[in-house]
Amino acid sequence: MKVLLINGSPHEKGCTYTALREAADELERQGIETEIFHIGTAPVGGCVGCGGCKKAGHCVFGSPLPEALEKAKTADGFIFGSPVHYAAASGSMTGFLDRLFMSGGAALKYKPAAAVVSARRAGTTAALDQLQKYMTFGNMLLVGSQYWTMVHGKTPEDVRRDEEGLQTMRVLARNMAWVLKCLEAGKAAGVPLPEGEERIYTSFIR
Ligand SMILES: Cc1cc2nc3c(=O)[nH]c(=O)nc-3n(C[C@H](O)[C@H](O)[C@H](O)COP(=O)(O)O)c2cc1C
């Protein structure tokens, strides 16, 4: 079983990475394989609503979406991490998630997922709310911890001193490992995936 951890910070080894690393190390100790995927430093544009993914089966715009989607297909669980930028997820992470969830829903649904944020000081719960909305829209199973899944710091050293934040990451990782093992046991016992329904689209004017 594998968890894909997405680092939505421009800093490959910054604060968000430090939080994700703590979770990944604990997942590994629980026997779960991990990979941390960095969305990169180049700005990631949002979805332009072209509908190209409906025909192609993947976002028709480039990096880092195609690589991430390939990895998502074989991942059993996800942790989406972002720094807090103006009380929200980073702009690139927002663009990345808009396009990932628009084009890659099949690779995500029925899989456990969590969000993690890093901030110097404030805006954490607003950013977490934003990130968790993707998962609860996309048929994912939201995993929590013993506190909201955030760390605090401006540098990785700060985050390493945030003992409560790091503990929250480790507990999150153990909860994620437990959910993954329960899902595996359910599958082995023959519990089927929930039955979906053909999507009904309405808008408020009809
Ligand atoms: C554009 C920008 C906006 C930021 N906005 C906030 C904010 O609203 N609240 C906050 O506490 N920190 C804010 N920060 C600081 C980062 O969230 C914080 O340093 C974070 O831990 C950095 O994580 P990283 O090293 O993974 O990028 C901001 C940083 C940047 C670059």
PDB file of C-alpha atoms and ligand atoms in Angstrom:
ATOM      1  CA  MET A   1       0.000   0.000   0.000  1.00  0.00           C
ATOM      2  CA  LYS A   2       1.237   3.440  -0.894  1.00  0.00           C
ATOM      3  CA  VAL A   3       0.474   7.007   0.155  1.00  0.00           C
ATOM      4  CA  LEU A   4       1.261   9.864  -2.218  1.00  0.00           C
ATOM      5  CA  LEU A   5       2.093  13.076  -0.376  1.00  0.00           C
ATOM      6  CA  ILE A   6       1.780  16.230  -2.479  1.00  0.00           C
ATOM      7  CA  ASN A   7       3.967  19.197  -1.546  1.00  0.00           C
ATOM      8  CA  GLY A   8       2.197  22.303  -2.851  1.00  0.00           C
ATOM      9  CA  SER A   9       4.901  24.727  -1.704  1.00  0.00           C
ATOM     10  CA  PRO A  10       7.397  26.461  -3.985  1.00  0.00           C
ATOM     11  CA  HIS A  11      10.005  25.297  -1.441  1.00  0.00           C
ATOM     12  CA  GLU A  12      10.923  21.708  -2.144  1.00  0.00           C
ATOM     13  CA  LYS A  13      12.430  21.135   1.303  1.00  0.00           C
ATOM     14  CA  GLY A  14      10.641  23.878   3.279  1.00  0.00           C
ATOM     15  CA  CYS A  15       8.084  23.848   6.090  1.00  0.00           C
ATOM     16  CA  THR A  16       5.340  21.956   4.245  1.00  0.00           C
ATOM     17  CA  TYR A  17       7.880  19.315   3.273  1.00  0.00           C
ATOM     18  CA  THR A  18       9.013  19.039   6.900  1.00  0.00           C
ATOM     19  CA  ALA A  19       5.422  18.328   7.987  1.00  0.00           C
ATOM     20  CA  LEU A  20       4.888  15.848   5.159  1.00  0.00           C
ATOM     21  CA  ARG A  21       8.246  14.183   5.942  1.00  0.00           C
ATOM     22  CA  GLU A  22       7.152  13.607   9.549  1.00  0.00           C
ATOM     23  CA  ALA A  23       3.926  11.982   8.324  1.00  0.00           C
ATOM     24  CA  ALA A  24       5.756   9.952   5.668  1.00  0.00           C
ATOM     25  CA  ASP A  25       8.295   8.619   8.169  1.00  0.00           C
ATOM     26  CA  GLU A  26       5.490   7.470  10.461  1.00  0.00           C
ATOM     27  CA  LEU A  27       3.607   5.880   7.553  1.00  0.00           C
ATOM     28  CA  GLU A  28       6.767   3.968   6.634  1.00  0.00           C
ATOM     29  CA  ARG A  29       7.090   2.776  10.243  1.00  0.00           C
ATOM     30  CA  GLN A  30       3.505   1.488   9.909  1.00  0.00           C
ATOM     31  CA  GLY A  31       4.505  -0.522   6.815  1.00  0.00           C
ATOM     32  CA  ILE A  32       3.063   1.886   4.221  1.00  0.00           C
ATOM     33  CA  GLU A  33       5.157   2.922   1.221  1.00  0.00           C
ATOM     34  CA  THR A  34       5.331   6.676   0.590  1.00  0.00           C
ATOM     35  CA  GLU A  35       6.342   9.158  -2.068  1.00  0.00           C
ATOM     36  CA  ILE A  36       6.514  12.929  -1.689  1.00  0.00           C
ATOM     37  CA  PHE A  37       5.670  14.666  -4.959  1.00  0.00           C
ATOM     38  CA  HIS A  38       6.703  18.319  -5.306  1.00  0.00           C
ATOM     39  CA  ILE A  39       4.508  20.349  -7.652  1.00  0.00           C
ATOM     40  CA  GLY A  40       7.552  22.457  -8.532  1.00  0.00           C
ATOM     41  CA  THR A  41       8.583  26.070  -8.547  1.00  0.00           C
ATOM     42  CA  ALA A  42       7.068  27.131 -11.882  1.00  0.00           C
ATOM     43  CA  PRO A  43       3.618  28.708 -11.453  1.00  0.00           C
ATOM     44  CA  VAL A  44       0.872  26.141 -11.991  1.00  0.00           C
ATOM     45  CA  GLY A  45      -2.102  27.598 -13.813  1.00  0.00           C
ATOM     46  CA  GLY A  46      -5.675  26.803 -12.918  1.00  0.00           C
ATOM     47  CA  CYS A  47      -8.307  24.951 -14.930  1.00  0.00           C
ATOM     48  CA  VAL A  48      -9.436  26.825 -18.054  1.00  0.00           C
ATOM     49  CA  GLY A  49     -12.580  24.711 -18.405  1.00  0.00           C
ATOM     50  CA  CYS A  50     -11.690  23.577 -21.920  1.00  0.00           C
ATOM     51  CA  GLY A  51     -13.179  20.113 -21.442  1.00  0.00           C
ATOM     52  CA  GLY A  52     -10.104  18.540 -23.045  1.00  0.00           C
ATOM     53  CA  CYS A  53      -9.744  16.115 -20.134  1.00  0.00           C
ATOM     54  CA  LYS A  54     -13.181  14.638 -20.824  1.00  0.00           C
ATOM     55  CA  LYS A  55     -11.915  13.420 -24.191  1.00  0.00           C
ATOM     56  CA  ALA A  56      -8.274  12.712 -23.312  1.00  0.00           C
ATOM     57  CA  GLY A  57      -8.842  11.190 -19.855  1.00  0.00           C
ATOM     58  CA  HIS A  58      -6.261  13.529 -18.365  1.00  0.00           C
ATOM     59  CA  CYS A  59      -5.557  17.257 -18.168  1.00  0.00           C
ATOM     60  CA  VAL A  60      -4.338  18.321 -21.600  1.00  0.00           C
ATOM     61  CA  PHE A  61      -2.120  21.029 -20.128  1.00  0.00           C
ATOM     62  CA  GLY A  62       1.368  20.129 -19.033  1.00  0.00           C
ATOM     63  CA  SER A  63       3.552  19.561 -16.002  1.00  0.00           C
ATOM     64  CA  PRO A  64       3.091  18.677 -13.211  1.00  0.00           C
ATOM     65  CA  LEU A  65      -0.399  17.285 -13.849  1.00  0.00           C
ATOM     66  CA  PRO A  66       0.316  14.262 -16.063  1.00  0.00           C
ATOM     67  CA  GLU A  67       3.088  12.985 -13.744  1.00  0.00           C
ATOM     68  CA  ALA A  68       0.923  13.498 -10.665  1.00  0.00           C
ATOM     69  CA  LEU A  69      -2.066  11.778 -12.228  1.00  0.00           C
ATOM     70  CA  GLU A  70       0.004   8.716 -13.177  1.00  0.00           C
ATOM     71  CA  LYS A  71       1.215   8.467  -9.584  1.00  0.00           C
ATOM     72  CA  ALA A  72      -2.301   9.022  -8.231  1.00  0.00           C
ATOM     73  CA  LYS A  73      -3.618   6.035 -10.176  1.00  0.00           C
ATOM     74  CA  THR A  74      -1.453   3.613  -8.216  1.00  0.00           C
ATOM     75  CA  ALA A  75      -1.622   5.401  -4.829  1.00  0.00           C
ATOM     76  CA  ASP A  76      -3.942   4.035  -2.139  1.00  0.00           C
ATOM     77  CA  GLY A  77      -4.059   7.220  -0.055  1.00  0.00           C
ATOM     78  CA  PHE A  78      -3.115  10.889  -0.252  1.00  0.00           C
ATOM     79  CA  ILE A  79      -1.886  13.720   1.916  1.00  0.00           C
ATOM     80  CA  PHE A  80      -2.161  17.127   0.265  1.00  0.00           C
ATOM     81  CA  GLY A  81       0.173  19.702   1.826  1.00  0.00           C
ATOM     82  CA  SER A  82       0.317  23.450   1.240  1.00  0.00           C
ATOM     83  CA  PRO A  83       1.846  26.524   2.820  1.00  0.00           C
ATOM     84  CA  VAL A  84      -0.689  29.139   3.864  1.00  0.00           C
ATOM     85  CA  HIS A  85      -0.609  32.088   1.448  1.00  0.00           C
ATOM     86  CA  TYR A  86      -2.915  34.906   2.510  1.00  0.00           C
ATOM     87  CA  ALA A  87      -5.079  32.558   4.589  1.00  0.00           C
ATOM     88  CA  ALA A  88      -5.509  30.134   1.681  1.00  0.00           C
ATOM     89  CA  ALA A  89      -3.633  27.363  -0.065  1.00  0.00           C
ATOM     90  CA  SER A  90      -0.805  28.529  -2.342  1.00  0.00           C
ATOM     91  CA  GLY A  91      -1.878  29.761  -5.772  1.00  0.00           C
ATOM     92  CA  SER A  92      -0.046  26.932  -7.513  1.00  0.00           C
ATOM     93  CA  MET A  93      -1.559  24.308  -5.219  1.00  0.00           C
ATOM     94  CA  THR A  94      -5.021  25.708  -5.911  1.00  0.00           C
ATOM     95  CA  GLY A  95      -4.399  25.538  -9.669  1.00  0.00           C
ATOM     96  CA  PHE A  96      -2.949  22.051  -9.300  1.00  0.00           C
ATOM     97  CA  LEU A  97      -5.914  20.737  -7.276  1.00  0.00           C
ATOM     98  CA  ASP A  98      -8.506  22.406  -9.540  1.00  0.00           C
ATOM     99  CA  ARG A  99      -7.012  20.535 -12.470  1.00  0.00           C
ATOM    100  CA  LEU A 100      -6.301  17.280 -10.633  1.00  0.00           C
ATOM    101  CA  PHE A 101      -9.856  16.946  -9.324  1.00  0.00           C
ATOM    102  CA  MET A 102     -11.423  18.094 -12.593  1.00  0.00           C
ATOM    103  CA  SER A 103      -9.451  15.604 -14.676  1.00  0.00           C
ATOM    104  CA  GLY A 104      -8.454  12.788 -12.309  1.00  0.00           C
ATOM    105  CA  GLY A 105     -11.478  11.985 -10.158  1.00  0.00           C
ATOM    106  CA  ALA A 106     -11.415   8.271 -10.977  1.00  0.00           C
ATOM    107  CA  ALA A 107      -7.888   7.935  -9.593  1.00  0.00           C
ATOM    108  CA  LEU A 108      -8.915   9.597  -6.324  1.00  0.00           C
ATOM    109  CA  LYS A 109     -12.371   8.422  -5.370  1.00  0.00           C
ATOM    110  CA  TYR A 110     -12.946   5.972  -2.514  1.00  0.00           C
ATOM    111  CA  LYS A 111      -9.372   6.543  -1.324  1.00  0.00           C
ATOM    112  CA  PRO A 112      -8.474   8.078   2.063  1.00  0.00           C
ATOM    113  CA  ALA A 113      -7.037  11.585   2.012  1.00  0.00           C
ATOM    114  CA  ALA A 114      -5.903  14.318   4.363  1.00  0.00           C
ATOM    115  CA  ALA A 115      -4.821  17.934   4.087  1.00  0.00           C
ATOM    116  CA  VAL A 116      -1.852  19.481   5.878  1.00  0.00           C
ATOM    117  CA  VAL A 117      -0.917  23.166   6.032  1.00  0.00           C
ATOM    118  CA  SER A 118       2.058  25.163   7.237  1.00  0.00           C
ATOM    119  CA  ALA A 119       1.879  28.806   8.292  1.00  0.00           C
ATOM    120  CA  ARG A 120       4.061  31.268  10.079  1.00  0.00           C
ATOM    121  CA  ARG A 121       1.108  32.415  12.168  1.00  0.00           C
ATOM    122  CA  ALA A 122      -2.489  32.568  10.871  1.00  0.00           C
ATOM    123  CA  GLY A 123      -4.948  31.484   8.210  1.00  0.00           C
ATOM    124  CA  THR A 124      -4.447  27.783   8.839  1.00  0.00           C
ATOM    125  CA  THR A 125      -8.032  26.664   9.390  1.00  0.00           C
ATOM    126  CA  ALA A 126      -9.277  28.681   6.404  1.00  0.00           C
ATOM    127  CA  ALA A 127      -6.648  27.018   4.199  1.00  0.00           C
ATOM    128  CA  LEU A 128      -7.509  23.586   5.631  1.00  0.00           C
ATOM    129  CA  ASP A 129     -11.205  24.148   4.934  1.00  0.00           C
ATOM    130  CA  GLN A 130     -10.333  25.013   1.351  1.00  0.00           C
ATOM    131  CA  LEU A 131      -8.185  21.910   0.837  1.00  0.00           C
ATOM    132  CA  GLN A 132     -10.640  19.546   2.495  1.00  0.00           C
ATOM    133  CA  LYS A 133     -13.430  20.711   0.183  1.00  0.00           C
ATOM    134  CA  TYR A 134     -11.719  18.999  -2.769  1.00  0.00           C
ATOM    135  CA  MET A 135     -11.665  15.674  -0.928  1.00  0.00           C
ATOM    136  CA  THR A 136     -15.221  15.784   0.339  1.00  0.00           C
ATOM    137  CA  PHE A 137     -16.447  16.732  -3.154  1.00  0.00           C
ATOM    138  CA  GLY A 138     -14.446  13.927  -4.754  1.00  0.00           C
ATOM    139  CA  ASN A 139     -15.786  10.841  -2.902  1.00  0.00           C
ATOM    140  CA  MET A 140     -12.631  10.621  -0.787  1.00  0.00           C
ATOM    141  CA  LEU A 141     -12.495   9.496   2.846  1.00  0.00           C
ATOM    142  CA  LEU A 142     -11.252  12.369   4.945  1.00  0.00           C
ATOM    143  CA  VAL A 143      -8.716  11.359   7.604  1.00  0.00           C
ATOM    144  CA  GLY A 144      -8.041  13.562  10.621  1.00  0.00           C
ATOM    145  CA  SER A 145      -5.728  13.703  13.580  1.00  0.00           C
ATOM    146  CA  GLN A 146      -6.033  14.729  17.238  1.00  0.00           C
ATOM    147  CA  TYR A 147      -5.813  18.404  16.249  1.00  0.00           C
ATOM    148  CA  TRP A 148      -6.260  20.292  12.978  1.00  0.00           C
ATOM    149  CA  THR A 149      -3.486  19.149  10.717  1.00  0.00           C
ATOM    150  CA  MET A 150      -1.171  22.152  10.728  1.00  0.00           C
ATOM    151  CA  VAL A 151       2.371  23.088  11.639  1.00  0.00           C
ATOM    152  CA  HIS A 152       3.811  26.516  12.330  1.00  0.00           C
ATOM    153  CA  GLY A 153       7.044  28.026  11.121  1.00  0.00           C
ATOM    154  CA  LYS A 154       8.835  30.244   8.672  1.00  0.00           C
ATOM    155  CA  THR A 155      11.724  27.825   8.298  1.00  0.00           C
ATOM    156  CA  PRO A 156      12.007  24.021   8.518  1.00  0.00           C
ATOM    157  CA  GLU A 157      13.920  24.513  11.791  1.00  0.00           C
ATOM    158  CA  ASP A 158      10.886  26.323  13.246  1.00  0.00           C
ATOM    159  CA  VAL A 159       8.657  23.424  12.214  1.00  0.00           C
ATOM    160  CA  ARG A 160      11.026  20.912  13.782  1.00  0.00           C
ATOM    161  CA  ARG A 161      10.567  22.832  17.043  1.00  0.00           C
ATOM    162  CA  ASP A 162       6.743  22.681  16.717  1.00  0.00           C
ATOM    163  CA  GLU A 163       6.396  19.540  18.796  1.00  0.00           C
ATOM    164  CA  GLU A 164       2.594  19.578  18.853  1.00  0.00           C
ATOM    165  CA  GLY A 165       2.441  20.100  15.089  1.00  0.00           C
ATOM    166  CA  LEU A 166       4.795  17.182  14.463  1.00  0.00           C
ATOM    167  CA  GLN A 167       2.841  14.964  16.838  1.00  0.00           C
ATOM    168  CA  THR A 168      -0.334  15.891  14.943  1.00  0.00           C
ATOM    169  CA  MET A 169       1.414  14.714  11.739  1.00  0.00           C
ATOM    170  CA  ARG A 170       2.453  11.385  13.303  1.00  0.00           C
ATOM    171  CA  VAL A 171      -1.043  10.707  14.662  1.00  0.00           C
ATOM    172  CA  LEU A 172      -2.509  11.609  11.267  1.00  0.00           C
ATOM    173  CA  ALA A 173      -0.142   9.125   9.630  1.00  0.00           C
ATOM    174  CA  ARG A 174      -1.145   6.343  12.043  1.00  0.00           C
ATOM    175  CA  ASN A 175      -4.831   7.095  11.446  1.00  0.00           C
ATOM    176  CA  MET A 176      -4.213   6.981   7.687  1.00  0.00           C
ATOM    177  CA  ALA A 177      -2.321   3.659   7.988  1.00  0.00           C
ATOM    178  CA  TRP A 178      -5.155   2.216  10.075  1.00  0.00           C
ATOM    179  CA  VAL A 179      -7.821   3.307   7.549  1.00  0.00           C
ATOM    180  CA  LEU A 180      -5.774   1.814   4.700  1.00  0.00           C
ATOM    181  CA  LYS A 181      -5.438  -1.495   6.541  1.00  0.00           C
ATOM    182  CA  CYS A 182      -9.172  -1.540   7.339  1.00  0.00           C
ATOM    183  CA  LEU A 183     -10.004  -0.898   3.672  1.00  0.00           C
ATOM    184  CA  GLU A 184      -7.641  -3.690   2.630  1.00  0.00           C
ATOM    185  CA  ALA A 185      -9.246  -6.074   5.141  1.00  0.00           C
ATOM    186  CA  GLY A 186     -12.705  -5.074   3.905  1.00  0.00           C
ATOM    187  CA  LYS A 187     -11.675  -5.729   0.321  1.00  0.00           C
ATOM    188  CA  ALA A 188     -10.258  -9.140   1.266  1.00  0.00           C
ATOM    189  CA  ALA A 189     -13.535  -9.964   3.039  1.00  0.00           C
ATOM    190  CA  GLY A 190     -15.465  -9.120  -0.133  1.00  0.00           C
ATOM    191  CA  VAL A 191     -16.950  -5.756   0.855  1.00  0.00           C
ATOM    192  CA  PRO A 192     -17.697  -4.078  -2.476  1.00  0.00           C
ATOM    193  CA  LEU A 193     -17.130  -0.429  -3.268  1.00  0.00           C
ATOM    194  CA  PRO A 194     -20.278   1.667  -2.836  1.00  0.00           C
ATOM    195  CA  GLU A 195     -22.590   1.702  -5.797  1.00  0.00           C
ATOM    196  CA  GLY A 196     -22.332   4.988  -7.690  1.00  0.00           C
ATOM    197  CA  GLU A 197     -25.130   6.765  -9.480  1.00  0.00           C
ATOM    198  CA  GLU A 198     -25.217   8.464 -12.830  1.00  0.00           C
ATOM    199  CA  ARG A 199     -24.497  12.078 -12.070  1.00  0.00           C
ATOM    200  CA  ILE A 200     -27.443  14.485 -12.018  1.00  0.00           C
ATOM    201  CA  TYR A 201     -26.426  18.049 -12.821  1.00  0.00           C
ATOM    202  CA  THR A 202     -28.823  20.809 -11.909  1.00  0.00           C
ATOM    203  CA  SER A 203     -28.280  24.487 -11.413  1.00  0.00           C
ATOM    204  CA  PHE A 204     -30.354  26.853  -9.370  1.00  0.00           C
ATOM    205  CA  ILE A 205     -32.218  28.214 -12.388  1.00  0.00           C
ATOM    206  CA  ARG A 206     -33.603  24.922 -13.657  1.00  0.00           C
TER     207      ARG A 206
HETATM  208  C1  LIG B   1       2.825  34.815  -0.589  1.00  0.00           C
HETATM  209  C2  LIG B   1       2.902  34.367   0.847  1.00  0.00           C
HETATM  210  C3  LIG B   1       1.793  34.547   1.671  1.00  0.00           C
HETATM  211  C4  LIG B   1       1.827  34.131   3.004  1.00  0.00           C
HETATM  212  N1  LIG B   1       0.702  34.272   3.761  1.00  0.00           N
HETATM  213  C5  LIG B   1       0.701  33.826   5.042  1.00  0.00           C
HETATM  214  C6  LIG B   1      -0.471  33.903   5.848  1.00  0.00           C
HETATM  215  O1  LIG B   1      -1.545  34.294   5.419  1.00  0.00           O
HETATM  216  N2  LIG B   1      -0.392  33.475   7.130  1.00  0.00           N
HETATM  217  C7  LIG B   1       0.794  32.997   7.661  1.00  0.00           C
HETATM  218  O2  LIG B   1       0.812  32.649   8.831  1.00  0.00           O
HETATM  219  N3  LIG B   1       1.908  32.863   6.907  1.00  0.00           N
HETATM  220  C8  LIG B   1       1.896  33.252   5.608  1.00  0.00           C
HETATM  221  N4  LIG B   1       3.017  33.096   4.830  1.00  0.00           N
HETATM  222  C9  LIG B   1       4.180  32.387   5.398  1.00  0.00           C
HETATM  223  C10 LIG B   1       4.149  30.885   5.040  1.00  0.00           C
HETATM  224  O3  LIG B   1       2.856  30.349   5.111  1.00  0.00           O
HETATM  225  C11 LIG B   1       5.001  30.067   6.014  1.00  0.00           C
HETATM  226  O4  LIG B   1       6.279  30.609   6.108  1.00  0.00           O
HETATM  227  C12 LIG B   1       5.034  28.601   5.596  1.00  0.00           C
HETATM  228  O5  LIG B   1       5.384  27.810   6.710  1.00  0.00           O
HETATM  229  C13 LIG B   1       6.030  28.360   4.470  1.00  0.00           C
HETATM  230  O6  LIG B   1       5.974  27.008   4.061  1.00  0.00           O
HETATM  231  P1  LIG B   1       6.955  26.454   2.928  1.00  0.00           P
HETATM  232  O7  LIG B   1       8.353  26.558   3.471  1.00  0.00           O
HETATM  233  O8  LIG B   1       6.546  25.041   2.719  1.00  0.00           O
HETATM  234  O9  LIG B   1       6.734  27.295   1.717  1.00  0.00           O
HETATM  235  C14 LIG B   1       3.005  33.511   3.521  1.00  0.00           C
HETATM  236  C15 LIG B   1       4.113  33.340   2.673  1.00  0.00           C
HETATM  237  C16 LIG B   1       4.060  33.759   1.360  1.00  0.00           C
HETATM  238  C17 LIG B   1       5.265  33.543   0.464  1.00  0.00           C
END
